[in-house]
Amino acid sequence: MLVGEDRLRFAEREVVFIYADRQMLARIVASTDAVAEIRLGRDDASFFTSGEGRDDQNGWIDATVQRLVPSENADGIAVCLLDTGVNRAHALLAPVFSADDLHSVNPAWGTDDDHGHGSEMSGLAFFGDLSATLASTDPLAITFVGEAVKLLPPQGFPATQPQSYGLVTQQAISRPEISRPDRDRIFCMAVTQADVHGPRATSWSATLDTMAFGGGEIDDLRQRLICVSAGNLPDGLQHGDLEDWDSYEIEDPAHAWNVLSVGGYTLKGPITDQGYEHWVCAAAIGTLSPYSRVSASWYRGLRRSSRNWCWKRVTKASIAQILHW
């Protein structure tokens, strides 16, 4: 058993980090009444990323790949990411993304991710917090397959104009459906228009509403589950800036009525870094992340005659939970 040197002290408790197996923990509990509770310790992501290049990074990845149990049902439910593409060459992504399931709105863009955001989102969708996944030794079952559509142009190509966002997203949704019409899928889009927010519809949100509801002739009345990120707060905010959290409204097109708007929540805490043990987290564990946007101000800010606008309650569900709804 290894016992950490650092201690986190409270009025009636002292938190100690230990590394032990189940039998050792049982003996500790049986031999003393000083143990108030036992919780799973969470490694900080810096353990896997910092240091002198982390020469053992590939070892952690290889060990995780060996535990990976990909879905055997290629016709099962797919999670389709509308983003900057996916770099399938990554060892963790290759088993869940077939080359035939990578698409692009414009074939000239290719399907590889030259930005990084799409690959990062795919890792989050399939593996969650990698600091916990990498440290585990349990089999890692993936019960769905991956799809990706390159929605945003790479460097060297003209940027998509805002008036075309709806059309481009419609095309992105249609690509995998044409390729594999027999699949059920969940669409996930973590792309928003940062300078447009509020409850009123835009052409982009209206397109998503139609695609989700299946009310258009072009959609053949097909209903879809589309998850859209609520948007992030800007970096560099001070704690005092969050006192008026409600002023940071959900960004376009996450205010669409028929999509599932997804915000962020935190599982980080308490702070145990050496020298910062007395610091207090900005948000309690399990609560809405300080970086997530909200829509609470919409109802209060609208005139009585306009209060029929949709008030989006941001969910903190994971992909696994959504699949079971």
C-alpha positions as CSV (number, residue, x, y, z in Angstrom):
1,M,0.0,0.0,0.0
2,L,1.2,3.5,-0.9
3,V,0.2,6.5,1.3
4,G,0.4,10.0,-0.1
5,E,2.5,12.5,1.7
6,D,0.0,15.4,1.4
7,R,-2.9,15.9,3.8
8,L,-6.1,17.8,3.3
9,R,-7.4,18.9,6.7
10,F,-10.9,20.0,7.8
11,A,-12.4,20.7,11.2
12,E,-13.2,17.0,11.9
13,R,-11.7,15.2,9.0
14,E,-8.3,14.6,7.4
15,V,-8.3,13.4,3.8
16,V,-5.4,11.0,2.8
17,F,-4.7,9.6,-0.6
18,I,-3.7,5.9,-0.7
19,Y,-3.1,3.3,-3.3
20,A,-4.4,-0.1,-2.3
21,D,-6.4,-3.0,-3.5
22,R,-9.9,-4.1,-2.2
23,Q,-8.5,-6.6,0.4
24,M,-6.2,-4.0,1.9
25,L,-9.0,-1.5,2.2
26,A,-11.2,-4.1,3.9
27,R,-8.5,-4.8,6.5
28,I,-8.0,-1.1,7.2
29,V,-11.7,-0.6,7.8
30,A,-11.9,-3.7,10.0
31,S,-8.9,-2.8,12.1
32,T,-9.9,0.8,13.0
33,D,-12.9,3.0,13.6
34,A,-11.0,6.1,12.4
35,V,-12.2,5.7,8.8
36,A,-15.2,8.0,8.2
37,E,-15.6,7.2,4.5
38,I,-13.8,5.9,1.4
39,R,-14.0,7.5,-2.0
40,L,-12.5,6.8,-5.3
41,G,-9.5,9.1,-5.8
42,R,-9.3,11.0,-9.0
43,D,-6.0,11.6,-10.8
44,D,-5.4,15.1,-12.1
45,A,-5.0,15.1,-15.9
46,S,-1.6,16.7,-15.5
47,F,-0.3,13.3,-14.3
48,F,-0.7,12.0,-17.9
49,T,0.4,15.2,-19.7
50,S,3.1,17.0,-17.6
51,G,6.6,16.0,-16.8
52,E,9.5,15.6,-19.3
53,G,7.4,14.7,-22.3
54,R,5.7,11.8,-20.4
55,D,7.7,9.1,-22.1
56,D,5.2,6.5,-20.9
57,Q,2.2,8.2,-22.7
58,N,2.1,5.5,-25.4
59,G,2.2,2.8,-22.7
60,W,-1.0,4.2,-21.0
61,I,-2.7,4.4,-24.4
62,D,-1.7,0.9,-25.4
63,A,-2.9,-0.5,-22.1
64,T,-6.3,1.2,-22.6
65,V,-6.6,-0.1,-26.2
66,Q,-6.0,-3.7,-24.9
67,R,-9.0,-3.2,-22.6
68,L,-11.2,-1.8,-25.3
69,V,-14.2,-3.9,-26.4
70,P,-15.6,-2.2,-29.5
71,S,-19.2,-2.7,-30.5
72,E,-19.7,-5.9,-32.6
73,N,-22.9,-4.5,-34.1
74,A,-21.9,-2.3,-37.0
75,D,-25.6,-1.6,-37.6
76,G,-26.3,-0.5,-34.0
77,I,-26.7,3.0,-32.7
78,A,-24.1,5.5,-33.9
79,V,-22.9,8.7,-32.3
80,C,-22.4,11.2,-35.2
81,L,-20.2,14.2,-34.5
82,L,-20.7,17.4,-36.5
83,D,-17.4,19.2,-36.0
84,T,-14.0,19.6,-37.5
85,G,-13.5,16.0,-38.5
86,V,-11.7,13.1,-36.7
87,N,-8.2,11.9,-36.9
88,R,-8.9,8.2,-37.0
89,A,-5.2,7.4,-36.9
90,H,-5.2,7.9,-33.1
91,A,-5.0,4.5,-31.4
92,L,-8.1,5.1,-29.2
93,L,-10.3,6.3,-32.1
94,A,-9.4,3.8,-34.8
95,P,-11.4,0.9,-33.2
96,V,-14.6,3.0,-33.0
97,F,-14.5,4.9,-36.2
98,S,-14.5,3.1,-39.5
99,A,-13.0,4.9,-42.5
100,D,-16.4,4.6,-44.3
101,D,-18.1,6.5,-41.5
102,L,-16.0,9.7,-41.9
103,H,-17.7,12.3,-44.1
104,S,-17.3,15.9,-45.1
105,V,-19.7,18.6,-46.2
106,N,-17.2,19.5,-49.0
107,P,-15.2,16.5,-50.3
108,A,-12.3,18.9,-51.0
109,W,-12.0,19.5,-47.3
110,G,-11.1,15.9,-46.6
111,T,-12.2,14.2,-43.4
112,D,-9.1,14.5,-41.2
113,D,-9.2,16.9,-38.3
114,D,-6.7,19.7,-38.8
115,H,-8.0,21.7,-35.9
116,G,-8.2,19.2,-33.1
117,H,-11.6,20.1,-31.7
118,G,-13.5,17.2,-33.5
119,S,-11.0,14.6,-32.3
120,E,-11.1,15.9,-28.8
121,M,-14.9,15.8,-28.8
122,S,-14.9,12.3,-30.1
123,G,-12.6,11.2,-27.3
124,L,-15.0,12.9,-24.8
125,A,-18.1,11.3,-26.3
126,F,-16.7,7.7,-26.3
127,F,-14.3,7.7,-23.3
128,G,-15.4,10.5,-21.0
129,D,-12.7,11.8,-18.6
130,L,-9.5,10.1,-19.8
131,S,-7.8,10.7,-16.4
132,A,-10.2,8.1,-15.0
133,T,-10.3,5.9,-18.1
134,L,-6.5,5.6,-18.4
135,A,-6.0,4.8,-14.7
136,S,-8.6,2.0,-14.7
137,T,-7.9,-1.7,-15.3
138,D,-11.5,-2.7,-16.1
139,P,-12.7,-3.8,-19.6
140,L,-13.8,-0.8,-21.6
141,A,-17.0,-1.7,-23.5
142,I,-18.1,0.6,-26.3
143,T,-21.7,-0.1,-27.1
144,F,-22.1,2.2,-30.1
145,V,-20.2,3.1,-33.2
146,G,-18.7,6.4,-34.3
147,E,-19.5,8.6,-37.2
148,A,-18.1,12.1,-38.0
149,V,-18.9,14.8,-40.5
150,K,-16.5,17.6,-41.2
151,L,-18.8,20.7,-40.7
152,L,-16.2,23.4,-40.6
153,P,-13.7,24.2,-43.4
154,P,-10.0,23.7,-42.8
155,Q,-7.3,26.3,-43.2
156,G,-7.0,27.6,-46.7
157,F,-10.7,27.4,-47.5
158,P,-13.2,30.3,-47.2
159,A,-15.1,30.4,-44.0
160,T,-18.8,29.5,-44.1
161,Q,-21.0,32.6,-44.0
162,P,-23.5,32.8,-41.1
163,Q,-26.5,32.8,-43.5
164,S,-25.3,29.4,-44.7
165,Y,-24.9,27.7,-41.3
166,G,-28.4,26.1,-41.6
167,L,-27.9,24.8,-45.1
168,V,-24.4,23.4,-44.3
169,T,-25.7,21.7,-41.1
170,Q,-28.5,20.2,-43.1
171,Q,-26.1,18.8,-45.6
172,A,-23.9,17.4,-42.8
173,I,-26.8,15.6,-41.2
174,S,-27.8,14.1,-44.6
175,R,-24.3,12.7,-45.4
176,P,-24.2,9.7,-43.0
177,E,-28.0,9.1,-43.4
178,I,-27.4,8.6,-47.2
179,S,-24.4,6.4,-46.6
180,R,-26.1,4.2,-43.9
181,P,-29.8,4.8,-43.9
182,D,-30.4,1.6,-41.9
183,R,-28.7,3.0,-38.7
184,D,-30.2,4.8,-35.8
185,R,-28.0,7.6,-34.7
186,I,-27.5,10.5,-32.2
187,F,-26.2,13.7,-33.7
188,C,-23.8,15.8,-31.5
189,M,-22.7,19.3,-32.4
190,A,-20.4,21.3,-30.1
191,V,-20.3,24.3,-32.5
192,T,-22.1,27.5,-31.7
193,Q,-22.2,31.2,-32.9
194,A,-20.6,33.0,-30.1
195,D,-21.9,36.5,-31.0
196,V,-25.5,35.4,-31.3
197,H,-27.5,34.4,-28.3
198,G,-30.9,34.8,-26.8
199,P,-34.3,33.0,-27.2
200,R,-35.4,34.2,-30.6
201,A,-35.1,31.9,-33.6
202,T,-32.4,32.2,-36.3
203,S,-32.2,30.5,-39.6
204,W,-29.7,28.0,-38.1
205,S,-31.9,27.1,-35.1
206,A,-34.9,26.9,-37.3
207,T,-33.1,24.4,-39.6
208,L,-32.2,22.2,-36.6
209,D,-35.8,22.4,-35.3
210,T,-37.1,21.2,-38.7
211,M,-34.5,18.4,-38.9
212,A,-35.2,17.3,-35.3
213,F,-39.0,17.3,-35.6
214,G,-39.1,15.9,-39.1
215,G,-41.6,18.5,-40.3
216,G,-40.0,19.2,-43.7
217,E,-40.7,17.6,-47.0
218,I,-37.0,17.2,-47.7
219,D,-36.6,15.3,-44.4
220,D,-39.2,12.6,-45.3
221,L,-40.7,13.2,-41.8
222,R,-37.7,11.6,-40.1
223,Q,-37.3,12.6,-36.5
224,R,-33.8,12.9,-35.1
225,L,-32.1,13.3,-31.7
226,I,-29.8,16.3,-32.0
227,C,-27.6,17.3,-29.1
228,V,-26.2,20.8,-29.2
229,S,-23.7,22.5,-26.8
230,A,-25.0,25.5,-24.9
231,G,-21.8,27.3,-25.5
232,N,-18.9,28.3,-23.2
233,L,-18.1,31.3,-21.2
234,P,-15.0,33.2,-22.3
235,D,-11.7,32.5,-20.7
236,G,-10.1,34.8,-18.2
237,L,-13.2,35.6,-16.2
238,Q,-12.7,36.5,-12.5
239,H,-14.9,34.9,-9.8
240,G,-16.8,38.2,-9.5
241,D,-17.9,38.0,-13.1
242,L,-19.9,34.9,-12.3
243,E,-22.2,36.8,-9.8
244,D,-24.4,37.6,-12.8
245,W,-24.1,34.2,-14.4
246,D,-27.6,34.5,-15.9
247,S,-26.4,37.2,-18.3
248,Y,-24.3,34.6,-20.2
249,E,-27.0,33.3,-22.4
250,I,-27.1,30.1,-24.5
251,E,-25.5,30.6,-27.9
252,D,-27.1,30.0,-31.3
253,P,-28.3,27.4,-32.3
254,A,-28.7,25.7,-28.9
255,H,-31.9,27.7,-28.2
256,A,-33.7,25.6,-30.9
257,W,-36.8,24.2,-29.3
258,N,-36.5,20.6,-30.6
259,V,-32.8,19.9,-29.8
260,L,-31.3,18.7,-26.6
261,S,-29.2,21.5,-25.2
262,V,-26.2,20.2,-23.3
263,G,-24.2,22.2,-20.8
264,G,-21.2,21.3,-18.7
265,Y,-21.0,20.2,-15.1
266,T,-18.0,19.6,-12.8
267,L,-16.7,16.6,-11.0
268,K,-13.5,18.3,-10.1
269,G,-12.7,18.9,-6.4
270,P,-11.7,19.3,-3.7
271,I,-8.4,21.2,-4.5
272,T,-5.5,19.1,-3.3
273,D,-2.6,20.7,-5.2
274,Q,0.3,21.4,-2.9
275,G,0.2,25.0,-1.7
276,Y,-3.5,25.5,-2.8
277,E,-5.3,23.2,-0.3
278,H,-7.0,26.1,1.3
279,W,-8.5,27.3,-2.0
280,V,-12.3,26.9,-2.5
281,C,-13.7,25.5,-5.8
282,A,-15.8,28.0,-7.9
283,A,-18.5,25.3,-8.2
284,A,-19.4,22.4,-6.0
285,I,-19.0,18.8,-7.3
286,G,-22.0,17.8,-9.4
287,T,-23.2,21.3,-10.1
288,L,-23.2,23.4,-13.3
289,S,-19.8,24.3,-14.5
290,P,-18.7,27.9,-14.3
291,Y,-17.9,27.7,-18.0
292,S,-21.4,26.6,-19.1
293,R,-24.0,29.1,-20.5
294,V,-27.6,29.2,-19.2
295,S,-31.1,30.5,-20.2
296,A,-32.5,31.4,-16.9
297,S,-32.8,35.1,-17.7
298,W,-35.0,34.6,-20.8
299,Y,-38.3,34.2,-18.9
300,R,-37.6,37.2,-16.6
301,G,-36.4,39.4,-19.4
302,L,-39.2,38.9,-21.9
303,R,-42.4,40.9,-21.9
304,R,-45.5,39.1,-20.6
305,S,-46.9,38.8,-24.1
306,S,-43.7,37.1,-25.3
307,R,-43.3,34.6,-22.5
308,N,-44.2,31.7,-24.7
309,W,-40.5,31.3,-25.7
310,C,-38.9,28.0,-24.8
311,W,-36.8,28.1,-21.6
312,K,-34.0,25.6,-22.2
313,R,-33.1,23.7,-19.1
314,V,-29.5,22.6,-19.7
315,T,-28.9,18.9,-19.1
316,K,-25.7,17.4,-17.8
317,A,-26.3,13.9,-19.2
318,S,-23.6,11.8,-20.7
319,I,-23.8,10.0,-24.0
320,A,-24.3,6.7,-22.2
321,Q,-27.3,8.2,-20.3
322,I,-28.8,9.6,-23.5
323,L,-28.6,6.2,-25.2
324,H,-30.8,4.7,-22.4
325,W,-33.5,7.4,-22.6
